[in-house]
């Protein structure tokens, strides 16, 4: 993405960036500011814009499909320093919770396919990590979704039963509707029920870095600190594109947009379809064992009323600490602040927000047995936080495929804060499409495909606000 493009939307120049838990742990790694060649190549077969998980996995699939092609990946800042390098570290397939929402919008079969795809994605991520001995602090075990109010429990049960009745596979999901047993399993005092199934946590930057290093060995040219400012037709050959950057131009046959939330900065047809929105993640230091806290049993999704959610990622194979993310009750105040400060919608320099942090503090004290209340007064416990920019798609699903009316330009973006549970499969599917395969061959849900009909339908229902008109 290009800074000029954002300034044209009324946003100021971005100068400050928060350092996430992940990025902080890899400071000094030479891949962060890697440039495979000192000069930007003047030409390539394929240019991928964005070096996060999408761009990295797309590059992997391209070099495996066409080892002879010249592939350049450009990144505006440091390698994998956007959403992937700022997330909460989950690779958690939704196995039931989103079903009714998907069913209402896309129908029963597509809703089933969406959740099946997430299970497939998780399986492929774990398989890749194990087969390639990737050192990314990977942990697999039960993830627990825990409704903590009667209303949230009733809603969860309704969705689960509907998913099961529609033919969804629930054999691998352990369900406890007895509040007492749910509290024992989850260690959450206010638990009303508990749903458990296999998922993972990991160090997302280290996973992406492992893949990118292998890509570079296979000939991919990575150029960091290289901002794309526009993509235009070549004046010499209308079948080719020119990716303009602050370091020069690259002429190519195909372009892949893999910048997620920032996609519309380069491609105006995506305006209103993918909206950038910051979320806050907090690293919390849990109480010592002698405080009476028994520790976490797995990763968590704490289900609250009005679809509020707190995610919890204990760093079982990491350097300690617990990551709290999601959209907790403090998010409402954060969103109100954003409406008054629209230029902050693309600000990943935020180092916390009081209402979000306070909601985490209150939940930890009230929710977990043995979590001391005086921890609320201990600034060190909750001091580390950062922002990451979600690419919220208008219908909650990613856009995958060739951009309508722009042959040779492709997209894999709009992951809606759920990229780790989708990117491995959608990236592979995109490259199959680039190779001439049909959508059926991708095995992806049909509703993921970007088509003229889908984009036109979504634009019809988007009611542009003064904020969204600029993003």
XYZ file of C-alpha atoms in Angstrom:
471
model
C 0.000 0.000 0.000
C 1.172 3.546 -0.485
C 1.331 6.379 2.016
C 0.221 8.805 -0.687
C -2.949 6.790 -1.208
C -3.845 7.088 2.463
C -3.098 10.809 2.523
C -5.421 11.238 -0.438
C -8.174 9.723 1.733
C -7.597 12.413 4.348
C -5.341 10.407 6.645
C -2.148 11.941 8.030
C 1.256 10.409 7.436
C 1.847 7.461 9.741
C 5.057 7.800 11.697
C 4.623 5.810 14.920
C 4.061 2.070 15.198
C 3.438 0.011 18.282
C 5.626 -3.061 18.706
C 3.616 -6.204 19.267
C 4.639 -9.061 21.515
C 5.640 -11.005 18.389
C 7.667 -8.240 16.755
C 9.372 -7.366 20.019
C 10.593 -10.953 20.350
C 12.316 -10.937 16.926
C 13.995 -7.520 16.995
C 17.308 -7.738 15.156
C 16.234 -10.575 12.869
C 17.705 -9.743 9.436
C 14.517 -10.849 7.670
C 12.658 -7.842 9.084
C 14.323 -5.395 6.678
C 15.518 -7.904 4.084
C 16.053 -6.922 0.466
C 17.055 -9.854 -1.698
C 18.694 -7.503 -4.194
C 20.004 -4.019 -3.388
C 17.979 -2.508 -6.234
C 14.300 -3.020 -6.912
C 13.893 -5.268 -9.973
C 12.559 -3.388 -12.991
C 10.443 -6.358 -14.084
C 8.955 -9.601 -12.834
C 6.391 -12.189 -13.832
C 4.354 -11.701 -10.652
C 4.421 -8.955 -8.031
C 2.839 -9.674 -4.656
C 1.988 -6.589 -2.605
C 2.166 -7.422 1.098
C 4.449 -9.769 3.063
C 2.084 -10.940 5.795
C 0.752 -14.471 6.001
C -1.318 -14.057 2.808
C 1.514 -12.728 0.639
C 3.990 -15.217 2.068
C 1.801 -18.298 1.561
C 0.738 -17.128 -1.905
C 4.423 -16.809 -2.840
C 5.008 -20.330 -1.496
C 2.295 -21.771 -3.700
C 3.441 -19.813 -6.744
C 7.044 -21.048 -6.613
C 5.815 -24.592 -6.070
C 3.539 -24.270 -9.123
C 5.883 -22.295 -11.411
C 9.492 -22.570 -10.156
C 10.683 -20.782 -13.283
C 8.694 -17.576 -12.690
C 10.251 -14.399 -11.368
C 8.340 -13.404 -8.227
C 8.828 -10.179 -6.271
C 7.166 -9.548 -2.886
C 7.100 -5.907 -1.837
C 6.367 -4.706 1.682
C 5.796 -1.092 2.721
C 7.458 -1.511 6.098
C 9.198 -4.433 7.790
C 8.555 -8.044 6.848
C 5.259 -9.328 8.264
C 4.797 -6.260 10.453
C 1.100 -5.697 9.744
C -1.909 -7.702 10.913
C -0.148 -11.102 10.981
C 2.641 -9.738 13.146
C 0.138 -8.080 15.485
C -2.559 -10.688 16.069
C -3.387 -12.615 19.243
C -1.600 -15.806 18.161
C -4.583 -18.118 17.626
C -5.111 -20.626 14.851
C -8.602 -21.545 15.924
C -11.116 -23.015 13.493
C -14.672 -21.912 14.178
C -16.469 -25.232 14.406
C -19.988 -24.071 15.196
C -20.234 -20.573 16.672
C -20.675 -18.616 13.424
C -23.063 -21.088 11.818
C -26.437 -19.343 12.198
C -25.036 -16.021 11.039
C -23.520 -17.628 7.947
C -26.666 -19.653 7.307
C -28.901 -16.584 7.355
C -26.669 -14.757 4.924
C -25.420 -17.505 2.602
C -27.626 -20.574 3.118
C -27.109 -23.880 4.906
C -24.680 -25.541 2.511
C -22.373 -22.572 2.244
C -22.410 -22.128 6.026
C -21.361 -25.759 6.425
C -18.611 -25.325 3.812
C -17.252 -22.229 5.566
C -16.788 -24.098 8.842
C -15.444 -27.190 7.063
C -12.881 -24.966 5.366
C -11.698 -23.666 8.721
C -11.135 -27.201 9.993
C -9.222 -28.032 6.810
C -7.104 -24.894 7.176
C -6.173 -25.691 10.769
C -5.236 -29.246 9.798
C -2.993 -27.994 6.983
C -1.258 -25.441 9.211
C -0.473 -28.053 11.861
C 0.655 -30.546 9.225
C 3.023 -27.994 7.663
C 4.501 -27.069 11.056
C 5.115 -30.702 11.982
C 6.416 -31.873 8.600
C 8.830 -28.952 8.333
C 9.842 -28.809 12.008
C 8.902 -25.136 12.150
C 10.080 -23.429 15.329
C 7.094 -21.157 15.943
C 6.153 -21.939 19.555
C 3.302 -24.107 18.318
C 0.864 -25.599 20.794
C -2.158 -27.742 19.958
C -4.834 -28.802 22.393
C -8.385 -28.022 23.408
C -9.681 -24.533 22.833
C -12.549 -23.689 25.164
C -15.505 -21.520 24.244
C -17.107 -20.520 27.511
C -20.364 -18.549 27.767
C -20.345 -16.712 31.112
C -23.934 -15.429 31.301
C -27.236 -17.295 30.957
C -28.033 -15.261 27.868
C -24.722 -16.124 26.209
C -25.168 -19.805 27.146
C -28.673 -19.909 25.689
C -27.465 -18.349 22.456
C -24.506 -20.730 22.218
C -26.731 -23.774 22.740
C -29.147 -22.565 20.070
C -26.358 -22.162 17.514
C -24.719 -25.480 18.372
C -27.977 -27.437 18.136
C -28.867 -25.785 14.832
C -25.433 -26.593 13.419
C -25.750 -30.208 14.537
C -29.265 -30.514 13.076
C -28.037 -29.115 9.743
C -25.511 -31.917 9.449
C -22.458 -30.214 10.923
C -19.787 -32.518 12.304
C -19.740 -32.260 16.098
C -18.041 -35.559 16.900
C -14.834 -33.798 17.929
C -16.565 -31.168 20.092
C -16.962 -31.847 23.810
C -19.973 -30.049 25.293
C -20.716 -29.394 28.963
C -23.949 -27.581 29.833
C -23.664 -28.034 33.605
C -22.361 -24.707 34.994
C -20.546 -26.405 37.876
C -18.698 -28.831 35.585
C -18.029 -26.057 33.075
C -16.424 -23.974 35.815
C -14.250 -26.905 36.872
C -13.078 -27.529 33.312
C -12.464 -23.921 32.362
C -11.413 -22.474 35.745
C -13.839 -19.620 35.028
C -16.073 -19.070 38.053
C -18.984 -17.657 36.063
C -18.961 -20.348 33.345
C -22.429 -21.459 32.275
C -21.281 -24.047 29.715
C -18.131 -25.167 27.937
C -17.448 -26.228 24.343
C -14.029 -27.766 23.627
C -12.355 -28.847 20.372
C -8.809 -29.025 18.948
C -7.071 -25.790 17.946
C -3.635 -24.197 18.135
C -1.684 -21.193 19.262
C 1.616 -20.183 17.702
C 4.069 -17.372 16.994
C 2.633 -16.071 13.694
C 5.704 -14.062 12.648
C 8.009 -17.056 13.114
C 5.722 -19.253 11.023
C 5.594 -16.674 8.220
C 9.357 -16.155 8.477
C 10.047 -19.876 8.092
C 7.952 -19.961 4.916
C 9.471 -16.763 3.500
C 13.036 -17.919 4.083
C 12.231 -21.054 2.099
C 10.613 -18.895 -0.601
C 13.783 -16.805 -0.883
C 15.898 -19.946 -1.237
C 13.630 -20.923 -4.136
C 14.114 -17.604 -5.922
C 11.515 -15.209 -4.498
C 12.800 -11.632 -4.257
C 11.621 -9.900 -1.056
C 11.830 -6.102 -0.937
C 10.938 -4.524 2.411
C 10.475 -0.781 3.047
C 9.056 -0.485 -0.451
C 5.694 1.267 -0.552
C 3.455 0.665 -3.536
C 1.726 3.870 -4.593
C -0.379 2.674 -7.537
C -0.952 -0.104 -10.040
C -1.445 1.061 -13.624
C -1.578 -0.376 -17.118
C 1.703 -0.430 -18.961
C 1.685 2.162 -21.722
C 3.761 -0.156 -23.893
C 1.704 -3.329 -23.405
C -1.903 -3.302 -22.216
C -1.524 -6.925 -21.120
C 1.035 -5.905 -18.523
C 0.866 -3.897 -15.319
C 3.222 -1.455 -13.669
C 3.453 -1.420 -9.893
C 4.698 2.019 -8.943
C 6.654 2.345 -5.728
C 8.674 5.016 -3.971
C 11.840 3.187 -5.059
C 10.901 2.769 -8.702
C 8.515 0.852 -10.937
C 8.129 -2.882 -11.547
C 6.613 -4.052 -14.829
C 4.848 -7.418 -14.556
C 2.223 -9.687 -16.044
C 0.296 -10.296 -12.830
C -0.246 -8.492 -9.542
C -1.522 -10.011 -6.292
C -3.085 -7.702 -3.705
C -2.313 -9.208 -0.287
C -2.484 -6.122 1.927
C -5.779 -7.039 3.627
C -7.132 -3.901 5.347
C -5.172 -1.586 3.067
C -6.342 -3.067 -0.245
C -8.606 -0.165 -1.184
C -5.706 2.277 -0.917
C -4.398 0.867 -4.198
C -7.599 -0.423 -5.809
C -10.532 2.042 -5.681
C -13.095 -0.609 -6.676
C -12.641 -2.090 -3.197
C -13.630 1.083 -1.369
C -16.377 0.307 1.122
C -15.914 -3.454 0.698
C -12.886 -3.813 2.961
C -12.715 -1.431 5.902
C -9.643 -1.004 8.126
C -10.351 -1.070 11.848
C -7.865 -1.291 14.728
C -8.172 -3.772 17.557
C -6.164 -3.869 20.753
C -4.287 -6.870 22.121
C -2.978 -6.909 25.703
C -0.196 -9.029 27.134
C -0.958 -9.839 30.765
C 1.338 -11.342 33.399
C -0.720 -13.952 35.333
C -0.514 -14.269 39.127
C 2.153 -16.472 40.635
C 1.147 -19.991 41.627
C 1.183 -19.143 45.326
C -1.636 -16.643 44.739
C -4.036 -19.556 44.291
C -4.560 -19.286 40.543
C -4.398 -22.779 39.029
C -3.506 -21.675 35.526
C -5.164 -21.920 32.146
C -6.309 -25.199 30.599
C -6.119 -24.191 26.945
C -6.881 -21.252 24.703
C -10.234 -19.553 25.302
C -13.087 -17.703 23.726
C -15.121 -16.130 26.515
C -18.647 -15.569 25.191
C -20.472 -12.511 26.468
C -23.876 -10.943 25.671
C -24.350 -8.943 22.442
C -21.724 -11.117 20.739
C -18.888 -9.585 22.773
C -15.871 -11.863 23.003
C -12.665 -12.076 24.980
C -9.985 -14.336 23.543
C -7.239 -15.721 25.766
C -3.966 -17.178 24.538
C -1.729 -18.565 27.295
C 1.801 -18.737 25.904
C 2.290 -22.406 26.783
C 5.355 -22.751 24.524
C 6.349 -19.099 24.573
C 8.136 -16.784 26.941
C 5.372 -16.428 29.499
C 2.491 -14.052 29.704
C -1.056 -14.359 28.424
C -2.490 -12.539 25.413
C -6.001 -11.114 25.701
C -7.734 -10.072 22.491
C -11.139 -10.141 20.861
C -13.907 -7.567 21.125
C -14.516 -7.183 24.835
C -17.063 -4.753 26.377
C -14.455 -1.991 26.373
C -14.459 -2.090 22.586
C -17.675 -0.031 22.443
C -15.985 2.986 23.996
C -12.994 2.427 21.705
C -15.245 2.466 18.637
C -16.917 5.670 19.810
C -13.479 7.229 20.109
C -12.588 6.085 16.594
C -15.733 7.686 15.178
C -14.534 10.984 16.633
C -10.966 10.375 15.435
C -11.421 8.741 12.000
C -7.784 9.199 11.013
C -6.907 6.569 13.652
C -8.697 3.775 11.768
C -5.373 2.829 10.181
C -3.270 3.573 13.255
C -1.271 0.604 14.463
C 0.710 2.886 16.716
C -1.838 2.609 19.515
C -0.298 1.156 22.662
C -3.507 0.396 24.500
C -6.904 1.859 25.271
C -8.116 2.320 28.843
C -11.620 0.863 28.467
C -10.294 -2.275 26.736
C -7.613 -2.833 29.369
C -10.068 -2.207 32.199
C -12.495 -4.804 30.815
C -9.693 -7.378 30.782
C -8.700 -6.526 34.349
C -12.261 -6.804 35.619
C -12.895 -10.085 33.842
C -9.682 -11.668 35.127
C -10.451 -10.717 38.733
C -14.129 -11.686 38.615
C -13.726 -14.689 36.355
C -10.714 -16.686 37.527
C -10.379 -18.332 40.912
C -7.246 -17.126 42.637
C -6.693 -14.049 40.481
C -5.982 -11.395 43.146
C -8.094 -8.271 43.069
C -5.131 -6.092 43.923
C -3.752 -6.996 40.506
C -5.976 -4.174 39.302
C -3.526 -1.804 40.957
C -0.430 -3.411 39.524
C 0.452 -1.498 36.389
C 3.141 -3.999 35.384
C 0.536 -6.741 35.108
C -1.319 -5.133 32.224
C 1.080 -2.554 30.795
C 1.967 -4.107 27.409
C -0.543 -3.592 24.583
C -0.525 -2.884 20.864
C -2.869 -2.325 17.961
C -3.351 -4.268 14.752
C -5.523 -3.316 11.805
C -8.289 -5.740 10.852
C -9.524 -5.899 7.270
C -13.277 -6.019 7.866
C -15.061 -7.224 4.736
C -18.625 -6.060 4.209
C -20.090 -9.584 4.391
C -17.565 -11.018 6.866
C -15.821 -13.234 4.302
C -12.551 -12.885 2.390
C -12.314 -11.791 -1.233
C -10.427 -14.344 -3.316
C -9.871 -14.389 -7.064
C -9.314 -12.089 -10.019
C -10.446 -8.516 -9.547
C -13.517 -7.910 -11.734
C -12.677 -6.176 -15.040
C -8.947 -6.199 -14.186
C -7.431 -9.306 -15.819
C -4.066 -10.077 -14.332
C -4.846 -8.488 -10.972
C -5.676 -10.885 -8.156
C -6.720 -10.502 -4.538
C -6.638 -12.413 -1.274
C -7.818 -9.973 1.395
C -10.624 -8.977 3.747
C -9.982 -11.686 6.325
C -12.202 -10.030 8.948
C -9.850 -10.707 11.844
C -9.903 -14.438 11.139
C -7.069 -14.892 8.672
C -5.124 -17.583 10.519
C -8.096 -19.944 10.160
C -8.382 -19.346 6.400
C -5.198 -18.120 4.715
C -3.416 -21.435 4.154
C -6.307 -22.752 2.047
C -7.442 -19.531 0.356
C -3.877 -18.715 -0.705
C -3.523 -22.141 -2.249
C -6.902 -21.755 -3.944
C -5.951 -18.378 -5.390
C -2.833 -19.775 -7.038
C -4.900 -22.589 -8.551
C -7.145 -19.943 -10.103
C -4.081 -18.109 -11.414
C -3.050 -21.388 -13.023
C -6.359 -21.647 -14.891
C -8.240 -23.990 -12.558
C -11.948 -23.622 -11.941
C -13.366 -22.447 -8.636
C -14.518 -26.019 -7.950
C -10.892 -27.145 -8.033
C -10.029 -24.802 -5.171
C -12.399 -26.622 -2.775
C -13.184 -23.266 -1.223
C -16.683 -22.058 -0.322
C -18.211 -20.379 -3.367
C -19.058 -17.299 -1.291
C -15.342 -16.492 -0.901
C -14.973 -15.732 -4.616
C -14.810 -12.100 -5.652
C -17.183 -11.513 -8.549
C -18.765 -8.462 -10.123
C -22.163 -9.587 -8.830
C -20.886 -9.946 -5.252
C -19.121 -6.586 -5.192
C -22.093 -4.787 -6.744
C -24.502 -6.395 -4.276
C -22.355 -5.414 -1.316
C -21.925 -1.858 -2.517
C -25.690 -1.569 -2.781
C -26.109 -2.380 0.874
C -23.223 -0.283 2.138
C -24.495 2.972 3.548
C -21.471 5.160 3.277
C -20.725 7.245 6.362
C -18.314 10.195 6.402
C -15.748 7.852 7.986
C -16.150 4.961 5.552
C -16.144 7.294 2.589
C -12.481 7.918 3.362
C -11.503 4.326 4.036
